[in-house]
Amino acid sequence: MKKCLIFFIFVLGSGQAMWEREVIDTVSSPSNFAVFNSLALDTSGIPGVVYCDDAIHKIFYARRLENEWQKEIADSGFSVSFGYSLIYDNNNIPHMSYYRVNDQNSQYTLLCYAFRDYNGWHISVIDTIWYRFPGWTDIKSSIALDTLGLPGIAYIQHDSIEAQYIKYAHYNGVIWEISTVEYNGQSDSRDWSPTLKFDKHNIPHIAFREQIGYGVNSLKIYTYDSLNNWVMKWIEYIDLSAPSLDFELDKDQYPHLAYDAGGDLEYRWWDGSTWHIDTLLTIGWVGVRIALELDNYDRPHIAVKPAMQSKAIYYYKDITWHVSLLCDSSDGVFTCDLGLEMDKYNTIHAAYSCDSFITGFFKHAWRGLVGIEEVGTRYTMQDAGLNMKVYPSVSYGLLSIEYNLRNGCDAELIVYDITGATRKSIKIGESESGNYRKILNLTNLSGGIYFLVIRQNNKQVSKKFILVK
């Protein structure tokens, strides 16, 4: 397993695409306004959101049509609701899972499923949780649609001895089938943040965090075996951490996770043979929110709200990690769940709420996908005296390189693909200072976008090129 600690320089501006932002909804004298929310994109990339206004005991659904957010009530008449998860099917029908507590005297919480058609919202109670959740922000449900468009929900259950564990409900076209994913029968066991994904073979995968006692934590992924029984596919033990995590499957059906480990934000991914880990930022424990999304090239995008901080941070990775503020500097205190989704045009969308103590805002933010900059400024090193030209920018296999080296230091030429994987590496021994030229034969690589990086003495510059086959 490979683990790497990442350091950053914040380069604001410097040719980076900036976030555009707009207000979805706003209230005066906010009280838990949009603290719980979920974002989804339909098949055309149009965003929709669900969010709470617990002051008036309503769940709102809003969709962005003709550059305006059209809002309606999805559910109402409860004491509290939370743990929202929203998704669209291929007919652009929204489906939602969430928890609700009907009144202040309730001793239990309801897991609900809702969808909207032309007749409005249809709501079903799927299961009863024999515990009155107090509206904790860490109590999460997760809805996904299988390859037939049928919904599945991963959620949290309690039993009579106070064990907290993960269950799974799936609609088979007639009824909801409910099963227990894992149950160890310990009263001090707490499972958190279930995240459900279906792979291309229609097999469900659920990632979650288990805590037993104080400080004994593990990340787990469960999936079906050939008899549709739940089996643990992977486990990793981690330090005391916040419950928040997110989980995605890439195009090869390999898992990617973003989570809190001992107060640090970590990104972990499987490449088919090895787990890799990047440690990005110290984020603490209390009030942490984490959202992960993979773009069309399976590159990770992470939004995180650290503990005890009022601003959310956004990371994305091409061959290195880049960072920017997700919210605006004038947004006030950041208070909420985080929504993060990528459309088919590789535009990243986010949803978040913020509170100025006088007015509460629920906002939508978006920006285009930014590739690696063809300069050295985003790295911690300077690139003075290290230059490179690459031509043609669109190549059929042979690539000409002109580069400048300093004397007395080894250098390396590296070709990365769009996912950041190394496809070719050439070591260059100690050289006299001066200009050099080399022709690379890349005919063994498939067509696509690539980056050529030259490194010398802890300095590097990069150039992008396209390989056509």
Tab-separated table of C-alpha atoms in Angstrom:
chain	number	residue	atom	x	y	z
A	1	MET	CA	0.000	0.000	0.000
A	2	LYS	CA	1.384	3.361	-0.998
A	3	LYS	CA	0.778	6.400	1.175
A	4	CYS	CA	1.752	9.958	0.406
A	5	LEU	CA	1.539	13.183	2.418
A	6	ILE	CA	0.662	16.085	0.121
A	7	PHE	CA	1.667	19.719	0.652
A	8	PHE	CA	0.141	22.644	-1.243
A	9	ILE	CA	0.773	26.225	-2.204
A	10	PHE	CA	-2.456	28.210	-2.564
A	11	VAL	CA	-2.230	29.993	-5.911
A	12	LEU	CA	-5.422	32.035	-6.150
A	13	GLY	CA	-6.245	33.047	-9.683
A	14	SER	CA	-3.167	32.160	-11.770
A	15	GLY	CA	-5.289	31.033	-14.722
A	16	GLN	CA	-7.498	28.723	-12.680
A	17	ALA	CA	-11.206	28.576	-13.465
A	18	MET	CA	-13.192	30.288	-10.732
A	19	TRP	CA	-16.364	29.159	-9.037
A	20	GLU	CA	-19.621	30.743	-10.144
A	21	ARG	CA	-22.258	30.943	-7.428
A	22	GLU	CA	-25.968	31.662	-7.095
A	23	VAL	CA	-28.571	31.603	-4.333
A	24	ILE	CA	-31.078	28.742	-4.397
A	25	ASP	CA	-33.084	29.922	-1.408
A	26	THR	CA	-32.769	32.263	1.555
A	27	VAL	CA	-34.512	32.883	4.889
A	28	SER	CA	-34.356	35.464	7.668
A	29	SER	CA	-33.414	34.416	11.206
A	30	PRO	CA	-32.154	30.975	10.081
A	31	SER	CA	-32.565	27.933	12.293
A	32	ASN	CA	-31.062	24.780	10.792
A	33	PHE	CA	-31.924	26.114	7.339
A	34	ALA	CA	-30.526	23.732	4.669
A	35	VAL	CA	-28.131	22.219	7.200
A	36	PHE	CA	-29.330	18.884	5.776
A	37	ASN	CA	-29.336	18.753	1.988
A	38	SER	CA	-28.492	16.671	-1.066
A	39	LEU	CA	-27.583	17.547	-4.655
A	40	ALA	CA	-28.143	15.489	-7.832
A	41	LEU	CA	-27.930	16.058	-11.600
A	42	ASP	CA	-30.422	14.751	-14.142
A	43	THR	CA	-29.450	13.190	-17.484
A	44	SER	CA	-29.033	16.656	-19.042
A	45	GLY	CA	-26.816	17.877	-16.224
A	46	ILE	CA	-29.560	20.052	-14.699
A	47	PRO	CA	-29.087	20.292	-10.914
A	48	GLY	CA	-31.751	19.544	-8.361
A	49	VAL	CA	-31.593	19.711	-4.574
A	50	VAL	CA	-33.513	18.702	-1.477
A	51	TYR	CA	-33.020	20.611	1.757
A	52	CYS	CA	-34.662	21.205	5.126
A	53	ASP	CA	-36.198	24.143	6.895
A	54	ASP	CA	-36.714	22.675	10.339
A	55	ALA	CA	-38.031	25.978	11.671
A	56	ILE	CA	-41.214	25.367	9.665
A	57	HIS	CA	-40.860	21.542	9.513
A	58	LYS	CA	-40.650	21.201	5.733
A	59	ILE	CA	-38.445	19.463	3.150
A	60	PHE	CA	-38.061	21.481	-0.036
A	61	TYR	CA	-37.207	20.225	-3.499
A	62	ALA	CA	-35.831	22.704	-6.037
A	63	ARG	CA	-34.694	22.296	-9.620
A	64	ARG	CA	-32.825	24.763	-11.807
A	65	LEU	CA	-34.917	25.421	-14.933
A	66	GLU	CA	-34.412	28.311	-17.359
A	67	ASN	CA	-31.733	29.791	-15.070
A	68	GLU	CA	-34.126	29.945	-12.112
A	69	TRP	CA	-34.632	27.670	-9.133
A	70	GLN	CA	-38.195	26.386	-8.952
A	71	LYS	CA	-39.093	25.329	-5.409
A	72	GLU	CA	-41.812	23.095	-3.965
A	73	ILE	CA	-42.558	21.174	-0.759
A	74	ALA	CA	-41.585	17.497	-0.840
A	75	ASP	CA	-42.645	16.569	2.708
A	76	SER	CA	-43.877	18.363	5.846
A	77	GLY	CA	-45.584	17.869	9.200
A	78	PHE	CA	-42.713	16.276	11.120
A	79	SER	CA	-40.604	17.294	14.085
A	80	VAL	CA	-37.195	16.903	12.389
A	81	SER	CA	-35.850	15.317	9.202
A	82	PHE	CA	-32.274	14.663	8.074
A	83	GLY	CA	-29.959	12.276	6.238
A	84	TYR	CA	-31.151	13.235	2.731
A	85	SER	CA	-29.933	11.455	-0.400
A	86	LEU	CA	-31.217	12.440	-3.875
A	87	ILE	CA	-30.799	10.815	-7.302
A	88	TYR	CA	-32.439	11.036	-10.763
A	89	ASP	CA	-33.382	8.077	-12.948
A	90	ASN	CA	-33.089	7.938	-16.743
A	91	ASN	CA	-36.517	9.564	-17.072
A	92	ASN	CA	-35.358	12.455	-14.857
A	93	ILE	CA	-37.660	11.409	-12.020
A	94	PRO	CA	-36.147	12.350	-8.619
A	95	HIS	CA	-35.854	9.678	-5.938
A	96	MET	CA	-34.996	10.469	-2.325
A	97	SER	CA	-34.232	8.682	0.940
A	98	TYR	CA	-34.255	10.377	4.353
A	99	TYR	CA	-35.064	10.008	8.037
A	100	ARG	CA	-37.928	11.743	9.817
A	101	VAL	CA	-39.153	11.948	13.394
A	102	ASN	CA	-42.864	12.669	13.420
A	103	ASP	CA	-43.167	14.486	16.733
A	104	GLN	CA	-41.171	15.406	19.803
A	105	ASN	CA	-42.602	12.497	21.789
A	106	SER	CA	-41.634	9.828	19.236
A	107	GLN	CA	-39.401	7.059	20.499
A	108	TYR	CA	-38.370	6.000	17.024
A	109	THR	CA	-37.203	7.344	13.659
A	110	LEU	CA	-38.656	6.462	10.251
A	111	LEU	CA	-36.644	5.679	7.143
A	112	CYS	CA	-38.577	7.155	4.228
A	113	TYR	CA	-38.422	6.859	0.455
A	114	ALA	CA	-39.999	9.399	-1.883
A	115	PHE	CA	-40.216	9.962	-5.622
A	116	ARG	CA	-41.918	12.584	-7.730
A	117	ASP	CA	-43.960	12.050	-10.884
A	118	TYR	CA	-46.530	14.243	-12.655
A	119	ASN	CA	-48.952	13.714	-9.770
A	120	GLY	CA	-46.530	15.074	-7.188
A	121	TRP	CA	-44.514	13.428	-4.422
A	122	HIS	CA	-45.193	9.872	-3.258
A	123	ILE	CA	-43.804	8.949	0.175
A	124	SER	CA	-43.377	5.501	1.749
A	125	VAL	CA	-42.058	4.426	5.139
A	126	ILE	CA	-39.530	1.679	4.425
A	127	ASP	CA	-38.363	0.790	7.925
A	128	THR	CA	-38.650	1.861	11.560
A	129	ILE	CA	-35.473	2.625	13.467
A	130	TRP	CA	-36.093	1.753	17.122
A	131	TYR	CA	-34.377	4.842	18.383
A	132	ARG	CA	-35.240	8.514	18.282
A	133	PHE	CA	-32.335	10.036	16.386
A	134	PRO	CA	-31.979	13.612	17.616
A	135	GLY	CA	-31.245	14.951	14.140
A	136	TRP	CA	-27.526	14.234	14.193
A	137	THR	CA	-25.673	15.477	11.163
A	138	ASP	CA	-23.709	12.225	11.004
A	139	ILE	CA	-26.801	10.042	10.521
A	140	LYS	CA	-26.721	9.418	6.789
A	141	SER	CA	-28.851	7.480	4.295
A	142	SER	CA	-27.702	6.703	0.756
A	143	ILE	CA	-29.908	5.976	-2.243
A	144	ALA	CA	-28.758	4.520	-5.565
A	145	LEU	CA	-30.487	3.060	-8.614
A	146	ASP	CA	-29.577	-0.347	-9.969
A	147	THR	CA	-29.051	-1.048	-13.663
A	148	LEU	CA	-32.821	-1.567	-14.060
A	149	GLY	CA	-33.573	1.801	-12.466
A	150	LEU	CA	-34.881	0.266	-9.218
A	151	PRO	CA	-33.918	2.013	-5.965
A	152	GLY	CA	-31.764	0.661	-3.175
A	153	ILE	CA	-31.096	2.411	0.147
A	154	ALA	CA	-28.287	1.922	2.674
A	155	TYR	CA	-29.171	3.215	6.129
A	156	ILE	CA	-28.571	2.981	9.882
A	157	GLN	CA	-30.602	0.843	12.298
A	158	HIS	CA	-30.634	0.468	16.101
A	159	ASP	CA	-31.656	-2.547	18.134
A	160	SER	CA	-32.771	-3.145	21.719
A	161	ILE	CA	-29.213	-3.313	23.086
A	162	GLU	CA	-28.282	0.007	21.447
A	163	ALA	CA	-26.077	-1.452	18.722
A	164	GLN	CA	-26.041	0.789	15.647
A	165	TYR	CA	-25.572	-1.096	12.377
A	166	ILE	CA	-26.124	-0.914	8.602
A	167	LYS	CA	-29.135	-2.260	6.741
A	168	TYR	CA	-30.043	-2.345	3.060
A	169	ALA	CA	-33.455	-2.011	1.413
A	170	HIS	CA	-34.000	-2.766	-2.272
A	171	TYR	CA	-37.186	-2.452	-4.310
A	172	ASN	CA	-37.550	-5.509	-6.561
A	173	GLY	CA	-40.382	-4.027	-8.615
A	174	VAL	CA	-43.107	-5.299	-6.284
A	175	ILE	CA	-41.938	-4.988	-2.657
A	176	TRP	CA	-39.012	-3.659	-0.641
A	177	GLU	CA	-36.617	-6.416	0.434
A	178	ILE	CA	-34.648	-5.559	3.589
A	179	SER	CA	-31.459	-7.196	4.842
A	180	THR	CA	-28.803	-6.592	7.487
A	181	VAL	CA	-25.371	-5.825	6.041
A	182	GLU	CA	-23.387	-6.460	9.222
A	183	TYR	CA	-24.317	-6.996	12.867
A	184	ASN	CA	-21.851	-7.899	15.607
A	185	GLY	CA	-24.229	-7.662	18.588
A	186	GLN	CA	-22.028	-5.359	20.657
A	187	SER	CA	-23.792	-2.578	22.538
A	188	ASP	CA	-20.879	-0.172	22.014
A	189	SER	CA	-20.735	-0.787	18.246
A	190	ARG	CA	-21.635	2.188	16.034
A	191	ASP	CA	-21.745	2.068	12.230
A	192	TRP	CA	-21.753	5.425	10.422
A	193	SER	CA	-22.115	7.072	7.009
A	194	PRO	CA	-23.249	4.204	4.752
A	195	THR	CA	-22.689	4.973	1.061
A	196	LEU	CA	-24.282	2.745	-1.584
A	197	LYS	CA	-23.155	2.193	-5.180
A	198	PHE	CA	-24.237	-0.354	-7.800
A	199	ASP	CA	-21.588	-1.665	-10.165
A	200	LYS	CA	-22.167	-2.376	-13.857
A	201	HIS	CA	-23.111	-5.979	-12.987
A	202	ASN	CA	-25.957	-4.706	-10.763
A	203	ILE	CA	-24.153	-5.740	-7.572
A	204	PRO	CA	-24.519	-3.372	-4.584
A	205	HIS	CA	-21.464	-2.126	-2.690
A	206	ILE	CA	-21.761	-0.327	0.656
A	207	ALA	CA	-18.914	1.538	2.341
A	208	PHE	CA	-19.221	2.664	5.952
A	209	ARG	CA	-17.239	3.361	9.094
A	210	GLU	CA	-17.501	1.168	12.194
A	211	GLN	CA	-16.610	2.343	15.688
A	212	ILE	CA	-16.391	-0.088	18.612
A	213	GLY	CA	-15.893	1.581	21.947
A	214	TYR	CA	-13.645	4.617	21.946
A	215	GLY	CA	-11.044	5.027	19.258
A	216	VAL	CA	-11.335	1.596	17.593
A	217	ASN	CA	-12.402	2.422	14.040
A	218	SER	CA	-12.442	0.641	10.722
A	219	LEU	CA	-13.414	1.410	7.144
A	220	LYS	CA	-15.399	-1.384	5.540
A	221	ILE	CA	-16.838	-2.238	2.132
A	222	TYR	CA	-19.504	-4.938	1.883
A	223	THR	CA	-20.941	-6.458	-1.297
A	224	TYR	CA	-23.051	-9.399	-2.447
A	225	ASP	CA	-21.598	-12.832	-3.074
A	226	SER	CA	-22.931	-15.199	-5.764
A	227	LEU	CA	-25.904	-16.115	-3.514
A	228	ASN	CA	-26.781	-12.487	-2.743
A	229	ASN	CA	-25.437	-12.736	0.788
A	230	TRP	CA	-23.569	-9.786	2.264
A	231	VAL	CA	-19.829	-10.395	2.585
A	232	MET	CA	-17.044	-8.078	3.635
A	233	LYS	CA	-14.889	-7.224	0.633
A	234	TRP	CA	-12.365	-5.005	2.382
A	235	ILE	CA	-11.480	-3.618	5.817
A	236	GLU	CA	-8.899	-1.110	7.048
A	237	TYR	CA	-8.350	-0.003	10.644
A	238	ILE	CA	-7.988	3.736	11.236
A	239	ASP	CA	-7.482	6.108	14.142
A	240	LEU	CA	-10.237	7.991	15.918
A	241	SER	CA	-11.961	10.049	13.250
A	242	ALA	CA	-15.094	11.894	12.206
A	243	PRO	CA	-17.888	9.674	10.836
A	244	SER	CA	-18.129	11.456	7.489
A	245	LEU	CA	-16.965	9.594	4.378
A	246	ASP	CA	-17.858	9.235	0.707
A	247	PHE	CA	-17.372	6.409	-1.786
A	248	GLU	CA	-17.305	5.994	-5.578
A	249	LEU	CA	-16.638	3.233	-8.125
A	250	ASP	CA	-14.554	4.107	-11.179
A	251	LYS	CA	-15.035	2.839	-14.733
A	252	ASP	CA	-13.094	-0.335	-13.891
A	253	GLN	CA	-15.374	-0.812	-10.846
A	254	TYR	CA	-12.483	-0.107	-8.485
A	255	PRO	CA	-13.312	1.670	-5.183
A	256	HIS	CA	-12.306	5.225	-4.253
A	257	LEU	CA	-12.915	6.675	-0.774
A	258	ALA	CA	-12.535	10.049	0.911
A	259	TYR	CA	-12.715	10.009	4.710
A	260	ASP	CA	-11.392	11.327	8.007
A	261	ALA	CA	-8.520	9.331	9.551
A	262	GLY	CA	-7.302	10.550	12.908
A	263	GLY	CA	-8.323	14.111	12.060
A	264	ASP	CA	-6.756	14.098	8.566
A	265	LEU	CA	-8.536	14.080	5.208
A	266	GLU	CA	-7.433	11.012	3.278
A	267	TYR	CA	-8.181	9.873	-0.262
A	268	ARG	CA	-7.751	6.151	-0.931
A	269	TRP	CA	-8.091	4.266	-4.218
A	270	TRP	CA	-7.538	0.771	-5.568
A	271	ASP	CA	-5.761	0.346	-8.922
A	272	GLY	CA	-6.461	-3.382	-9.347
A	273	SER	CA	-3.488	-4.583	-7.327
A	274	THR	CA	-2.595	-1.963	-4.706
A	275	TRP	CA	-4.295	0.517	-2.397
A	276	HIS	CA	-2.922	4.063	-2.647
A	277	ILE	CA	-3.451	6.811	-0.055
A	278	ASP	CA	-3.006	10.577	-0.268
A	279	THR	CA	-3.207	12.572	2.960
A	280	LEU	CA	-4.398	16.058	2.094
A	281	LEU	CA	-5.270	18.214	5.106
A	282	THR	CA	-5.781	18.197	8.861
A	283	ILE	CA	-9.549	18.635	9.276
A	284	GLY	CA	-10.304	17.665	12.888
A	285	TRP	CA	-13.382	15.734	13.976
A	286	VAL	CA	-16.441	17.738	15.009
A	287	GLY	CA	-18.678	19.018	12.224
A	288	VAL	CA	-16.606	17.569	9.373
A	289	ARG	CA	-18.341	17.066	5.996
A	290	ILE	CA	-16.743	15.196	3.065
A	291	ALA	CA	-18.006	14.679	-0.505
A	292	LEU	CA	-16.195	12.765	-3.280
A	293	GLU	CA	-16.870	12.727	-7.016
A	294	LEU	CA	-15.006	11.165	-9.969
A	295	ASP	CA	-15.019	12.952	-13.313
A	296	ASN	CA	-15.236	11.363	-16.778
A	297	TYR	CA	-11.529	10.514	-16.582
A	298	ASP	CA	-11.877	8.987	-13.079
A	299	ARG	CA	-9.981	11.864	-11.512
A	300	PRO	CA	-11.025	12.642	-7.925
A	301	HIS	CA	-12.768	15.823	-6.785
A	302	ILE	CA	-13.275	16.317	-3.040
A	303	ALA	CA	-15.176	18.959	-1.107
A	304	VAL	CA	-14.553	19.148	2.625
A	305	LYS	CA	-15.707	21.315	5.495
A	306	PRO	CA	-13.056	21.021	8.241
A	307	ALA	CA	-13.971	21.087	11.908
A	308	MET	CA	-14.104	24.455	13.632
A	309	GLN	CA	-13.794	26.297	10.304
A	310	SER	CA	-16.421	28.336	8.526
A	311	LYS	CA	-15.284	27.703	4.949
A	312	ALA	CA	-15.414	24.676	2.664
A	313	ILE	CA	-12.374	23.620	0.620
A	314	TYR	CA	-12.309	21.965	-2.797
A	315	TYR	CA	-9.566	19.661	-4.104
A	316	TYR	CA	-9.084	18.004	-7.457
A	317	LYS	CA	-6.273	15.869	-8.814
A	318	ASP	CA	-4.814	15.436	-12.279
A	319	ILE	CA	-1.166	14.492	-11.808
A	320	THR	CA	-1.054	16.506	-8.616
A	321	TRP	CA	-3.568	17.949	-6.167
A	322	HIS	CA	-4.996	21.455	-6.608
A	323	VAL	CA	-6.991	23.403	-4.049
A	324	SER	CA	-9.376	26.351	-3.859
A	325	LEU	CA	-12.115	27.713	-1.617
A	326	LEU	CA	-15.506	26.289	-2.532
A	327	CYS	CA	-17.558	29.049	-0.916
A	328	ASP	CA	-17.146	32.784	-1.302
A	329	SER	CA	-15.145	34.738	1.269
A	330	SER	CA	-18.303	36.746	2.080
A	331	ASP	CA	-20.529	33.704	2.631
A	332	GLY	CA	-20.414	33.823	6.419
A	333	VAL	CA	-20.382	30.662	8.510
A	334	PHE	CA	-20.535	27.398	6.563
A	335	THR	CA	-23.073	25.158	8.296
A	336	CYS	CA	-24.105	22.145	6.281
A	337	ASP	CA	-23.960	18.902	4.414
A	338	LEU	CA	-21.958	19.108	1.187
A	339	GLY	CA	-23.252	18.176	-2.246
A	340	LEU	CA	-20.793	17.515	-5.082
A	341	GLU	CA	-21.666	16.164	-8.551
A	342	MET	CA	-20.032	16.095	-12.003
A	343	ASP	CA	-22.108	16.377	-15.192
A	344	LYS	CA	-21.326	14.714	-18.528
A	345	TYR	CA	-19.598	17.899	-19.721
A	346	ASN	CA	-17.172	17.694	-16.781
A	347	THR	CA	-18.669	20.685	-15.018
A	348	ILE	CA	-18.475	20.251	-11.253
A	349	HIS	CA	-21.515	21.320	-9.226
A	350	ALA	CA	-21.737	21.904	-5.474
A	351	ALA	CA	-24.481	22.824	-3.014
A	352	TYR	CA	-24.004	24.277	0.456
A	353	SER	CA	-25.628	26.530	3.033
A	354	CYS	CA	-24.129	29.428	4.947
A	355	ASP	CA	-25.346	31.591	7.788
A	356	SER	CA	-24.635	35.262	8.450
A	357	PHE	CA	-26.556	34.979	11.769
A	358	ILE	CA	-29.167	37.337	10.294
A	359	THR	CA	-29.858	35.611	6.975
A	360	GLY	CA	-29.464	31.976	5.899
A	361	PHE	CA	-28.472	31.143	2.331
A	362	PHE	CA	-28.565	27.888	0.378
A	363	LYS	CA	-26.268	28.166	-2.638
A	364	HIS	CA	-25.336	26.395	-5.856
A	365	ALA	CA	-21.769	26.702	-7.167
A	366	TRP	CA	-20.225	25.386	-10.364
A	367	ARG	CA	-17.039	25.534	-12.391
A	368	GLY	CA	-15.525	23.885	-15.440
A	369	LEU	CA	-13.013	21.080	-15.225
A	370	VAL	CA	-9.459	22.405	-15.107
A	371	GLY	CA	-6.588	20.322	-16.360
A	372	ILE	CA	-3.001	20.593	-15.224
A	373	GLU	CA	-1.507	24.022	-15.789
A	374	GLU	CA	1.407	24.093	-18.214
A	375	VAL	CA	3.560	26.065	-15.762
A	376	GLY	CA	5.525	25.301	-12.628
A	377	THR	CA	3.823	27.833	-10.372
A	378	ARG	CA	1.500	25.406	-8.641
A	379	TYR	CA	4.384	23.369	-7.250
A	380	THR	CA	6.405	24.151	-4.177
A	381	MET	CA	9.564	24.534	-6.228
A	382	GLN	CA	10.722	27.228	-8.631
A	383	ASP	CA	11.353	26.369	-12.270
A	384	ALA	CA	13.971	28.976	-13.127
A	385	GLY	CA	16.386	27.528	-15.666
A	386	LEU	CA	14.125	24.527	-16.369
A	387	ASN	CA	12.083	24.846	-19.559
A	388	MET	CA	10.519	22.516	-22.095
A	389	LYS	CA	8.791	22.639	-25.472
A	390	VAL	CA	6.696	19.760	-26.803
A	391	TYR	CA	5.526	19.440	-30.421
A	392	PRO	CA	3.379	18.658	-32.196
A	393	SER	CA	0.643	19.227	-29.597
A	394	VAL	CA	-1.430	16.642	-31.488
A	395	SER	CA	0.797	13.651	-32.186
A	396	TYR	CA	0.348	10.340	-34.006
A	397	GLY	CA	3.012	8.646	-31.889
A	398	LEU	CA	6.297	10.532	-32.259
A	399	LEU	CA	6.786	13.484	-29.909
A	400	SER	CA	9.618	16.005	-30.209
A	401	ILE	CA	10.904	17.549	-26.985
A	402	GLU	CA	13.215	20.486	-26.465
A	403	TYR	CA	14.292	21.106	-22.890
A	404	ASN	CA	16.790	23.053	-20.859
A	405	LEU	CA	18.786	21.458	-18.010
A	406	ARG	CA	20.936	22.744	-15.208
A	407	ASN	CA	24.333	21.148	-14.711
A	408	GLY	CA	25.291	18.577	-12.124
A	409	CYS	CA	21.858	17.062	-11.484
A	410	ASP	CA	19.992	14.007	-12.725
A	411	ALA	CA	16.723	14.638	-14.579
A	412	GLU	CA	13.666	12.568	-15.478
A	413	LEU	CA	11.049	12.721	-18.226
A	414	ILE	CA	7.668	11.255	-17.257
A	415	VAL	CA	4.525	10.738	-19.361
A	416	TYR	CA	1.248	10.713	-17.396
A	417	ASP	CA	-2.169	9.826	-18.734
A	418	ILE	CA	-5.314	11.785	-17.898
A	419	THR	CA	-5.846	9.800	-14.678
A	420	GLY	CA	-2.393	10.686	-13.370
A	421	ALA	CA	-0.959	7.193	-13.983
A	422	THR	CA	2.667	7.002	-15.147
A	423	ARG	CA	2.827	5.585	-18.688
A	424	LYS	CA	6.498	6.143	-19.512
A	425	SER	CA	9.550	7.253	-17.528
A	426	ILE	CA	13.013	8.085	-18.851
A	427	LYS	CA	15.965	8.698	-16.518
A	428	ILE	CA	18.525	11.257	-17.650
A	429	GLY	CA	21.952	11.180	-16.011
A	430	GLU	CA	24.039	14.160	-14.990
A	431	SER	CA	24.268	16.594	-17.873
A	432	GLU	CA	26.030	19.826	-18.652
A	433	SER	CA	23.858	22.912	-18.502
A	434	GLY	CA	22.264	23.654	-21.871
A	435	ASN	CA	19.527	22.865	-24.374
A	436	TYR	CA	18.659	19.312	-25.404
A	437	ARG	CA	16.355	17.640	-27.896
A	438	LYS	CA	14.778	14.182	-27.799
A	439	ILE	CA	12.167	12.276	-29.796
A	440	LEU	CA	9.829	9.993	-27.849
A	441	ASN	CA	8.163	7.022	-29.531
A	442	LEU	CA	4.726	6.681	-27.907
A	443	THR	CA	3.070	4.491	-30.515
A	444	ASN	CA	2.464	1.804	-27.877
A	445	LEU	CA	0.094	4.106	-25.972
A	446	SER	CA	-3.602	4.430	-26.723
A	447	GLY	CA	-5.115	7.661	-27.972
A	448	GLY	CA	-6.019	10.337	-25.451
A	449	ILE	CA	-4.800	13.329	-23.447
A	450	TYR	CA	-1.357	13.075	-21.830
A	451	PHE	CA	1.026	15.241	-19.835
A	452	LEU	CA	4.806	15.270	-20.181
A	453	VAL	CA	6.700	16.360	-17.058
A	454	ILE	CA	10.407	17.085	-16.753
A	455	ARG	CA	11.895	16.970	-13.252
A	456	GLN	CA	15.327	18.045	-12.083
A	457	ASN	CA	16.631	18.868	-8.626
A	458	ASN	CA	13.129	18.927	-7.047
A	459	LYS	CA	11.816	21.227	-9.779
A	460	GLN	CA	9.451	20.433	-12.615
A	461	VAL	CA	7.428	21.816	-15.492
A	462	SER	CA	4.760	20.105	-17.596
A	463	LYS	CA	3.173	20.243	-21.031
A	464	LYS	CA	-0.049	18.731	-22.323
A	465	PHE	CA	-0.359	16.889	-25.637
A	466	ILE	CA	-2.945	14.735	-27.422
A	467	LEU	CA	-2.122	11.335	-28.881
A	468	VAL	CA	-4.263	10.335	-31.869
A	469	LYS	CA	-4.634	6.736	-33.023
